[in-house]
CSV table of C-alpha atoms and ligand atoms in Angstrom, one decimal:
chain,number,residue,atom,x,y,z
Z,271,UNK,CA,-0.1,0.2,0.5
Z,272,UNK,CA,1.3,3.6,-0.9
Z,273,UNK,CA,-0.1,6.8,0.8
Z,274,UNK,CA,-0.5,10.1,-1.1
Z,275,UNK,CA,1.1,13.6,-0.2
Z,276,UNK,CA,-1.5,15.6,-0.4
Z,277,UNK,CA,0.3,18.6,1.1
Z,278,UNK,CA,4.0,19.7,1.9
Z,279,UNK,CA,5.0,23.0,3.2
Z,280,UNK,CA,7.8,24.4,5.2
Z,281,UNK,CA,7.0,26.2,8.5
Z,282,UNK,CA,10.1,27.7,9.8
Z,283,UNK,CA,13.7,26.9,9.1
Z,284,UNK,CA,13.9,23.1,9.7
Z,285,UNK,CA,10.3,22.5,10.3
Z,286,UNK,CA,8.0,21.6,7.6
Z,287,UNK,CA,4.4,20.0,7.3
Z,288,UNK,CA,2.7,17.1,5.8
Z,289,UNK,CA,-0.3,16.2,4.8
Z,290,UNK,CA,-1.4,12.4,3.8
Z,291,UNK,CA,-4.4,10.6,2.7
Z,292,UNK,CA,-4.9,8.0,5.2
Z,293,UNK,CA,-9.0,8.1,5.6
Z,294,UNK,CA,-8.4,4.7,7.6
Z,295,UNK,CA,-6.0,6.3,10.3
Z,296,UNK,CA,-7.8,10.1,10.1
Z,297,UNK,CA,-11.2,8.2,11.1
Z,298,UNK,CA,-9.9,6.5,13.9
Z,299,UNK,CA,-7.3,9.3,15.3
Z,300,UNK,CA,-7.3,10.7,18.5
Z,301,UNK,CA,-5.4,13.2,20.5
Z,302,UNK,CA,-1.6,12.2,21.7
Z,303,UNK,CA,-1.7,8.9,19.1
Z,304,UNK,CA,1.5,8.9,16.3
Z,305,UNK,CA,2.3,7.8,13.2
Z,306,UNK,CA,5.2,5.5,12.0
Z,307,UNK,CA,5.7,6.4,8.2
Z,308,UNK,CA,8.4,4.9,5.7
Z,309,UNK,CA,9.3,6.9,2.6
Z,310,UNK,CA,10.6,3.7,0.3
Z,311,UNK,CA,11.1,-0.3,1.0
Z,312,UNK,CA,14.8,0.4,2.5
Z,313,UNK,CA,14.2,3.1,4.2
Z,314,UNK,CA,13.9,3.1,8.1
Z,315,UNK,CA,10.7,3.3,10.2
Z,316,UNK,CA,10.6,6.8,12.1
Z,317,UNK,CA,7.8,8.4,14.2
Z,318,UNK,CA,5.7,11.3,14.2
Z,319,UNK,CA,2.9,12.8,16.3
Z,320,UNK,CA,-0.4,12.9,14.7
Z,321,UNK,CA,-0.6,16.7,14.4
Z,322,UNK,CA,-4.3,17.0,12.7
Z,323,UNK,CA,-6.8,15.3,11.1
Z,324,UNK,CA,-9.5,15.8,9.0
Z,325,UNK,CA,-12.1,12.8,8.6
Z,326,UNK,CA,-14.2,14.8,5.9
Z,327,UNK,CA,-10.7,14.5,3.8
Z,328,UNK,CA,-9.6,11.5,4.8
Z,329,UNK,CA,-6.0,13.0,6.0
Z,330,UNK,CA,-3.6,13.5,8.5
Z,331,UNK,CA,-0.8,16.1,8.5
Z,332,UNK,CA,2.3,15.6,10.5
Z,333,UNK,CA,4.9,18.1,11.7
Z,334,UNK,CA,8.5,17.0,11.8
Z,335,UNK,CA,11.7,18.7,12.3
Z,336,UNK,CA,14.9,17.6,10.0
Z,337,UNK,CA,17.4,15.9,12.4
Z,338,UNK,CA,19.1,13.5,10.7
Z,339,UNK,CA,18.9,11.1,7.5
Z,340,UNK,CA,15.3,10.2,7.2
Z,341,UNK,CA,13.5,13.3,8.3
Z,342,UNK,CA,16.0,15.6,5.9
Z,343,UNK,CA,15.1,13.3,2.9
Z,344,UNK,CA,11.6,13.6,3.7
Z,345,UNK,CA,11.8,17.6,3.0
Z,346,UNK,CA,12.2,16.0,-0.7
Z,347,UNK,CA,9.1,15.0,-0.9
Z,348,UNK,CA,6.3,16.6,-2.8
Z,349,UNK,CA,3.0,16.9,-3.4
Z,350,UNK,CA,1.7,14.2,-5.6
Z,351,UNK,CA,4.5,11.4,-4.7
Z,352,UNK,CA,3.9,8.9,-2.2
Z,353,UNK,CA,5.3,7.5,1.2
Z,354,UNK,CA,5.8,3.4,1.0
Z,355,UNK,CA,4.1,3.2,4.8
Z,356,UNK,CA,2.0,5.1,7.2
Z,357,UNK,CA,1.1,3.3,10.0
Z,358,UNK,CA,-1.5,4.2,12.3
Z,359,UNK,CA,-2.8,5.4,14.9
Z,360,UNK,CA,-0.6,4.1,17.2
Z,361,UNK,CA,0.1,4.9,20.9
Z,362,UNK,CA,-2.5,5.4,23.9
Z,363,UNK,CA,-4.8,8.2,23.3
Z,364,UNK,CA,-4.7,11.2,25.7
Z,365,UNK,CA,-6.8,10.7,28.3
Z,366,UNK,CA,-9.4,14.2,27.6
Z,367,UNK,CA,-12.2,15.0,29.8
Z,368,UNK,CA,-13.5,18.1,31.5
Z,369,UNK,CA,-11.0,18.5,34.5
Z,370,UNK,CA,-11.3,22.6,34.5
Z,371,UNK,CA,-8.2,24.5,33.9
Z,372,UNK,CA,-5.5,22.8,32.0
Z,373,UNK,CA,-2.0,24.5,31.0
Z,374,UNK,CA,-0.5,23.3,27.9
Z,375,UNK,CA,2.9,23.7,27.3
Z,376,UNK,CA,4.7,23.7,23.9
Z,377,UNK,CA,8.3,24.4,23.3
Z,378,UNK,CA,9.9,24.6,19.5
Z,379,UNK,CA,8.3,21.5,17.1
Z,380,UNK,CA,6.7,19.9,20.5
Z,381,UNK,CA,3.5,23.0,19.6
Z,382,UNK,CA,3.1,20.6,17.0
Z,383,UNK,CA,1.4,17.2,19.4
Z,384,UNK,CA,0.0,20.0,21.7
Z,385,UNK,CA,-1.7,21.2,19.0
Z,386,UNK,CA,-4.8,18.3,18.7
Z,387,UNK,CA,-4.7,18.4,22.8
Z,388,UNK,CA,-5.8,21.6,23.0
Z,389,UNK,CA,-8.6,21.6,20.7
Z,390,UNK,CA,-9.7,18.7,22.2
Z,391,UNK,CA,-9.3,19.9,25.8
Z,392,UNK,CA,-11.7,22.9,24.3
Z,393,UNK,CA,-13.8,20.8,22.9
Z,394,UNK,CA,-14.4,18.8,26.5
Z,395,UNK,CA,-15.1,22.1,28.2
Z,396,UNK,CA,-11.9,23.2,29.5
Z,397,UNK,CA,-10.2,26.5,30.3
Z,398,UNK,CA,-7.4,26.1,28.0
Z,399,UNK,CA,-4.4,28.5,28.6
Z,400,UNK,CA,-1.3,27.7,26.2
Z,401,UNK,CA,1.8,28.9,26.7
Z,402,UNK,CA,4.2,28.0,23.9
Z,403,UNK,CA,8.4,29.2,22.6
Z,404,UNK,CA,10.7,28.7,20.8
Z,405,UNK,CA,14.8,29.8,20.2
Z,406,UNK,CA,13.4,33.2,18.2
Z,407,UNK,CA,10.2,34.6,16.7
Z,408,UNK,CA,11.4,32.8,13.5
Z,409,UNK,CA,11.4,29.4,14.9
Z,410,UNK,CA,8.0,29.6,16.5
Z,411,UNK,CA,4.8,27.5,15.0
Z,412,UNK,CA,1.4,27.0,15.2
Z,413,UNK,CA,0.7,30.4,16.3
Z,414,UNK,CA,-2.5,31.4,14.9
Z,415,UNK,CA,-4.0,28.2,14.8
Z,416,UNK,CA,-3.0,27.9,18.5
Z,417,UNK,CA,-5.0,31.0,19.4
Z,418,UNK,CA,-8.0,29.7,18.0
Z,419,UNK,CA,-8.1,26.3,20.1
Z,420,UNK,CA,-6.6,28.4,23.6
Z,421,UNK,CA,-8.8,30.8,26.3
Z,422,UNK,CA,-5.6,31.9,26.8
Z,423,UNK,CA,-2.4,32.2,25.1
Z,424,UNK,CA,1.1,33.0,25.9
Z,425,UNK,CA,4.4,33.2,23.8
Z,426,UNK,CA,8.2,32.6,25.1
Z,427,UNK,CA,11.2,33.2,23.2
Z,428,UNK,CA,14.6,32.2,24.4
Z,429,UNK,CA,15.9,35.4,22.6
Z,430,UNK,CA,13.3,38.1,23.5
Z,431,UNK,CA,12.6,38.6,20.1
Z,432,UNK,CA,8.7,38.0,20.7
Z,433,UNK,CA,6.4,37.7,24.2
Z,434,UNK,CA,8.2,36.9,27.2
Z,435,UNK,CA,12.1,37.0,27.5
Z,436,UNK,CA,12.9,33.2,28.4
Z,437,UNK,CA,11.6,29.7,29.0
Z,438,UNK,CA,8.2,28.3,28.7
Z,439,UNK,CA,9.0,26.9,32.2
Z,440,UNK,CA,8.9,30.8,33.5
Z,441,UNK,CA,5.1,31.3,32.5
Z,442,UNK,CA,4.3,28.3,33.8
Z,443,UNK,CA,5.7,29.0,37.5
Z,444,UNK,CA,4.2,32.7,37.2
Z,445,UNK,CA,0.6,31.0,36.6
Z,446,UNK,CA,0.8,28.8,39.1
Z,447,UNK,CA,2.3,31.3,41.5
Z,448,UNK,CA,-1.0,33.6,40.9
Z,449,UNK,CA,-4.3,33.3,42.1
Z,450,UNK,CA,-5.4,30.9,38.8
Z,451,UNK,CA,-6.7,27.8,39.9
Z,452,UNK,CA,-4.8,25.1,37.3
Z,453,UNK,CA,-6.0,21.1,37.5
Z,454,UNK,CA,-3.4,19.7,35.0
Z,455,UNK,CA,-0.3,21.1,33.1
Z,456,UNK,CA,0.6,18.7,29.6
Z,457,UNK,CA,4.4,19.3,28.7
Z,458,UNK,CA,5.8,18.7,25.3
Z,459,UNK,CA,9.2,19.8,23.9
Z,460,UNK,CA,13.0,18.2,24.0
Z,461,UNK,CA,13.1,15.8,27.0
Z,462,UNK,CA,15.6,18.8,28.9
Z,463,UNK,CA,12.3,21.2,28.5
Z,464,UNK,CA,10.4,18.2,29.6
Z,465,UNK,CA,12.4,17.2,32.7
Z,466,UNK,CA,12.6,21.5,33.7
Z,467,UNK,CA,9.2,22.1,33.4
Z,468,UNK,CA,8.2,18.8,35.4
Z,469,UNK,CA,11.0,19.9,38.2
Z,470,UNK,CA,8.9,23.7,38.1
Z,471,UNK,CA,5.5,22.0,39.0
Z,472,UNK,CA,6.1,19.2,41.3
Z,473,UNK,CA,6.2,21.4,44.2
Z,474,UNK,CA,2.9,22.5,43.6
Z,475,UNK,CA,1.1,19.2,43.2
Z,476,UNK,CA,-0.7,19.9,39.5
Z,477,UNK,CA,-1.1,16.7,37.6
Z,478,UNK,CA,1.6,17.4,34.9
Z,479,UNK,CA,1.6,15.0,31.6
Z,480,UNK,CA,4.5,14.9,29.3
Z,481,UNK,CA,4.8,12.8,26.0
Z,482,UNK,CA,8.0,11.2,25.9
Z,483,UNK,CA,9.7,10.3,22.7
Z,484,UNK,CA,12.0,7.4,23.0
Z,485,UNK,CA,13.6,5.5,20.3
Z,486,UNK,CA,10.8,3.6,18.4
Z,487,UNK,CA,10.9,0.8,16.2
Z,488,UNK,CA,8.0,-1.4,15.8
Z,489,UNK,CA,5.6,0.6,17.7
Z,490,UNK,CA,3.5,-1.9,18.8
Z,491,UNK,CA,5.5,-3.4,22.2
Z,492,UNK,CA,7.3,-6.0,20.7
Z,493,UNK,CA,10.4,-4.8,20.3
Z,494,UNK,CA,11.3,-3.2,23.7
Z,495,UNK,CA,12.9,-0.6,21.8
Z,496,UNK,CA,11.0,2.7,23.6
Z,497,UNK,CA,11.3,0.9,27.2
Z,498,UNK,CA,11.2,4.1,29.4
Z,499,UNK,CA,11.1,4.0,33.2
Z,500,UNK,CA,8.0,5.8,35.2
Z,501,UNK,CA,8.0,5.8,38.7
Z,502,UNK,CA,10.7,3.1,39.0
Z,503,UNK,CA,8.9,0.4,36.6
Z,504,UNK,CA,9.7,-0.4,33.4
Z,505,UNK,CA,7.1,0.9,30.3
Z,506,UNK,CA,6.7,0.9,26.5
Z,507,UNK,CA,6.3,4.1,25.4
Z,508,UNK,CA,4.6,2.9,21.9
Z,509,UNK,CA,1.9,1.4,23.7
Z,510,UNK,CA,1.9,2.4,27.4
Z,511,UNK,CA,2.3,5.6,26.3
Z,512,UNK,CA,3.8,8.4,24.7
Z,513,UNK,CA,2.3,10.4,27.5
Z,514,UNK,CA,3.0,10.2,31.2
Z,515,UNK,CA,3.2,11.2,34.5
Z,516,UNK,CA,5.8,13.2,34.5
Z,517,UNK,CA,6.7,12.5,38.2
Z,518,UNK,CA,8.6,9.4,38.3
Z,519,UNK,CA,10.0,9.7,34.9
Z,520,UNK,CA,13.7,8.7,34.8
Z,521,UNK,CA,14.5,11.8,32.2
Z,522,UNK,CA,18.0,11.4,32.3
Z,523,UNK,CA,17.5,7.8,31.5
Z,524,UNK,CA,15.4,8.7,27.8
Z,525,UNK,CA,18.3,11.3,27.6
Z,526,UNK,CA,21.1,8.8,27.1
Z,527,UNK,CA,19.0,6.1,25.4
Z,528,UNK,CA,18.1,8.8,22.7
Z,529,UNK,CA,22.3,9.4,22.1
Z,530,UNK,CA,23.3,5.8,22.0
Z,531,UNK,CA,23.1,5.6,18.1
Z,532,UNK,CA,24.3,9.5,17.8
Z,533,UNK,CA,27.5,8.0,15.8
Z,534,UNK,CA,25.1,5.6,13.2
Z,535,UNK,CA,23.2,8.8,12.9
Z,536,UNK,CA,25.9,10.6,12.0
Z,537,UNK,CA,27.4,8.3,9.7
Z,538,UNK,CA,24.0,7.7,8.2
Z,539,UNK,CA,23.5,11.4,7.4
Z,540,UNK,CA,26.5,12.0,5.9
Z,541,UNK,CA,26.4,9.2,3.7
Z,542,UNK,CA,23.2,10.5,2.2
Z,543,UNK,CA,24.6,13.8,2.1
Z,544,UNK,CA,27.9,13.0,0.3
Z,545,UNK,CA,26.0,10.2,-2.2
Z,546,UNK,CA,23.4,12.2,-3.0
Z,547,UNK,CA,24.0,15.7,-2.0
Z,548,UNK,CA,21.3,15.7,-0.1
Z,549,UNK,CA,18.2,15.7,-2.4
Z,550,UNK,CA,17.5,12.1,-3.6
Z,551,UNK,CA,15.7,8.8,-3.1
Z,552,UNK,CA,18.6,6.2,-2.8
Z,553,UNK,CA,20.3,5.2,-0.2
Y,200,FAD,C1,6.2,9.2,19.4
Y,200,FAD,C2,6.9,10.0,19.2
Y,200,FAD,C3,6.5,11.1,18.2
Y,200,FAD,C4,7.7,11.7,17.9
Y,200,FAD,N1,6.9,12.9,17.1
Y,200,FAD,C5,7.7,14.0,16.5
Y,200,FAD,C6,6.6,14.7,15.7
Y,200,FAD,O1,5.6,15.4,16.0
Y,200,FAD,N2,7.8,16.1,15.2
Y,200,FAD,C7,9.1,15.5,14.9
Y,200,FAD,O2,10.1,16.3,14.6
Y,200,FAD,N3,9.7,14.8,15.7
Y,200,FAD,C8,9.0,14.0,16.0
Y,200,FAD,N4,9.6,12.6,16.8
Y,200,FAD,C9,10.9,12.2,16.7
Y,200,FAD,C10,11.1,11.9,15.2
Y,200,FAD,O3,10.9,10.2,15.4
Y,200,FAD,C11,13.3,11.9,15.4
Y,200,FAD,O4,13.1,13.5,15.3
Y,200,FAD,C12,13.0,11.3,14.0
Y,200,FAD,O5,13.1,9.7,13.9
Y,200,FAD,C13,14.3,11.4,13.3
Y,200,FAD,O6,15.4,10.9,12.3
Y,200,FAD,P1,16.1,11.2,11.2
Y,200,FAD,O7,16.7,9.6,10.6
Y,200,FAD,O8,16.3,12.2,10.2
Y,200,FAD,O9,17.0,11.4,12.4
Y,200,FAD,P2,18.4,10.3,13.0
Y,200,FAD,O10,19.1,10.9,13.1
Y,200,FAD,O11,18.3,9.0,12.8
Y,200,FAD,O12,17.7,11.0,14.9
Y,200,FAD,C14,18.1,12.0,14.8
Y,200,FAD,C15,17.8,11.9,16.4
Y,200,FAD,O13,16.0,11.4,16.1
Y,200,FAD,C16,15.6,10.7,17.0
Y,200,FAD,N5,15.3,9.4,16.5
Y,200,FAD,C17,16.0,8.8,15.7
Y,200,FAD,N6,15.2,7.6,15.3
Y,200,FAD,C18,14.1,7.5,16.0
Y,200,FAD,C19,12.9,6.6,15.7
Y,200,FAD,N7,13.3,6.0,15.4
Y,200,FAD,N8,12.3,7.2,17.2
Y,200,FAD,C20,12.6,8.1,17.7
Y,200,FAD,N9,13.3,9.1,17.9
Y,200,FAD,C21,14.1,8.8,16.9
Y,200,FAD,C22,16.5,10.4,18.3
Y,200,FAD,O14,17.0,11.6,19.5
Y,200,FAD,C23,18.2,10.9,17.6
Y,200,FAD,O15,19.6,11.2,17.9
Y,200,FAD,C24,8.6,11.8,17.4
Y,200,FAD,C25,9.1,10.7,18.3
Y,200,FAD,C26,8.1,10.0,18.9
Y,200,FAD,C27,8.9,8.5,20.0
Y,201,FES,S1,8.5,0.7,20.1
Y,201,FES,FE1,9.2,-1.3,19.8
Y,201,FES,S2,8.2,-1.7,22.3
Y,201,FES,FE2,7.8,0.2,21.6
């Protein structure tokens, strides 16, 4: 089976949107789930969160950051071309229900998985306060889309070029220190940001959820590649998650496992760039 690419778009430097025709996945998708795609028969399988789904159009949208060989190769695909595999929806959907006030926190490309959750929490009748951040204004994604699905939206940039000069976690702390009642916090972004965020919220006693991004291979709980430690227990992020209660997540283990294959990933990108000049499909 192959999957038609309906749209590709560069959002900000090194972050791209791809909309794929996948009606069965669109029908079943829920916020918090992901897909695993393969560009062609010899391609590696990479997991990407479902950033949006449209049942009427039968489409799934993913938003990805160029990290290495496969995400680089993805940018060469154009509208009308095909993906070999697009498997999903995978993972346990987020536990979305009426809770009260939910703080949605997204950093960098982490704003993409936050978007469908913020929308779903709002549709479930919650007061949604969103905080999105990036290194600078030019790297900020989905600001208008997040504004539409949030009751309040705050922006933070590391260099102060837009919104608060500093980290999203500074705003989280300000809100938790204010009179505002907060019933749940969802933080999605680079592991270090989730680790810092979890540290900030721990002393306030507000339930905090994070979405983990360990290396995944089969996405079905069979290979053990995505194992993470939560509350001292081993969990498989692909089937038990990817969302977990932040209290108890061993972020240091997550980060060290993510760097396990760095030399091979570097080599794969170098081979791709050298052999293909970075813009072909051979391997
Ligand atoms: C559930 C889940 C959802 C994700 N959603 C998104 C998303 O919406 N947008 C986005 O930009 N990224 C997302 N990622 C990360 C994305 O899968 C990696 O960036 C991608 O696999 C990198 O592949 P590469 O060949 O370009 O880079 P490589 O050079 O192979 O790797 C670069 C880095 O990407 C990570 N990575 C590589 N292979 C995998 C893999 N099979 N599984 C997980 N991480 C890997 C590692 O940290 C690695 O160091 C998600 C990961 C998971 C587990
Ligand atoms: S990716 Fe294989 S067990 Fe989760």
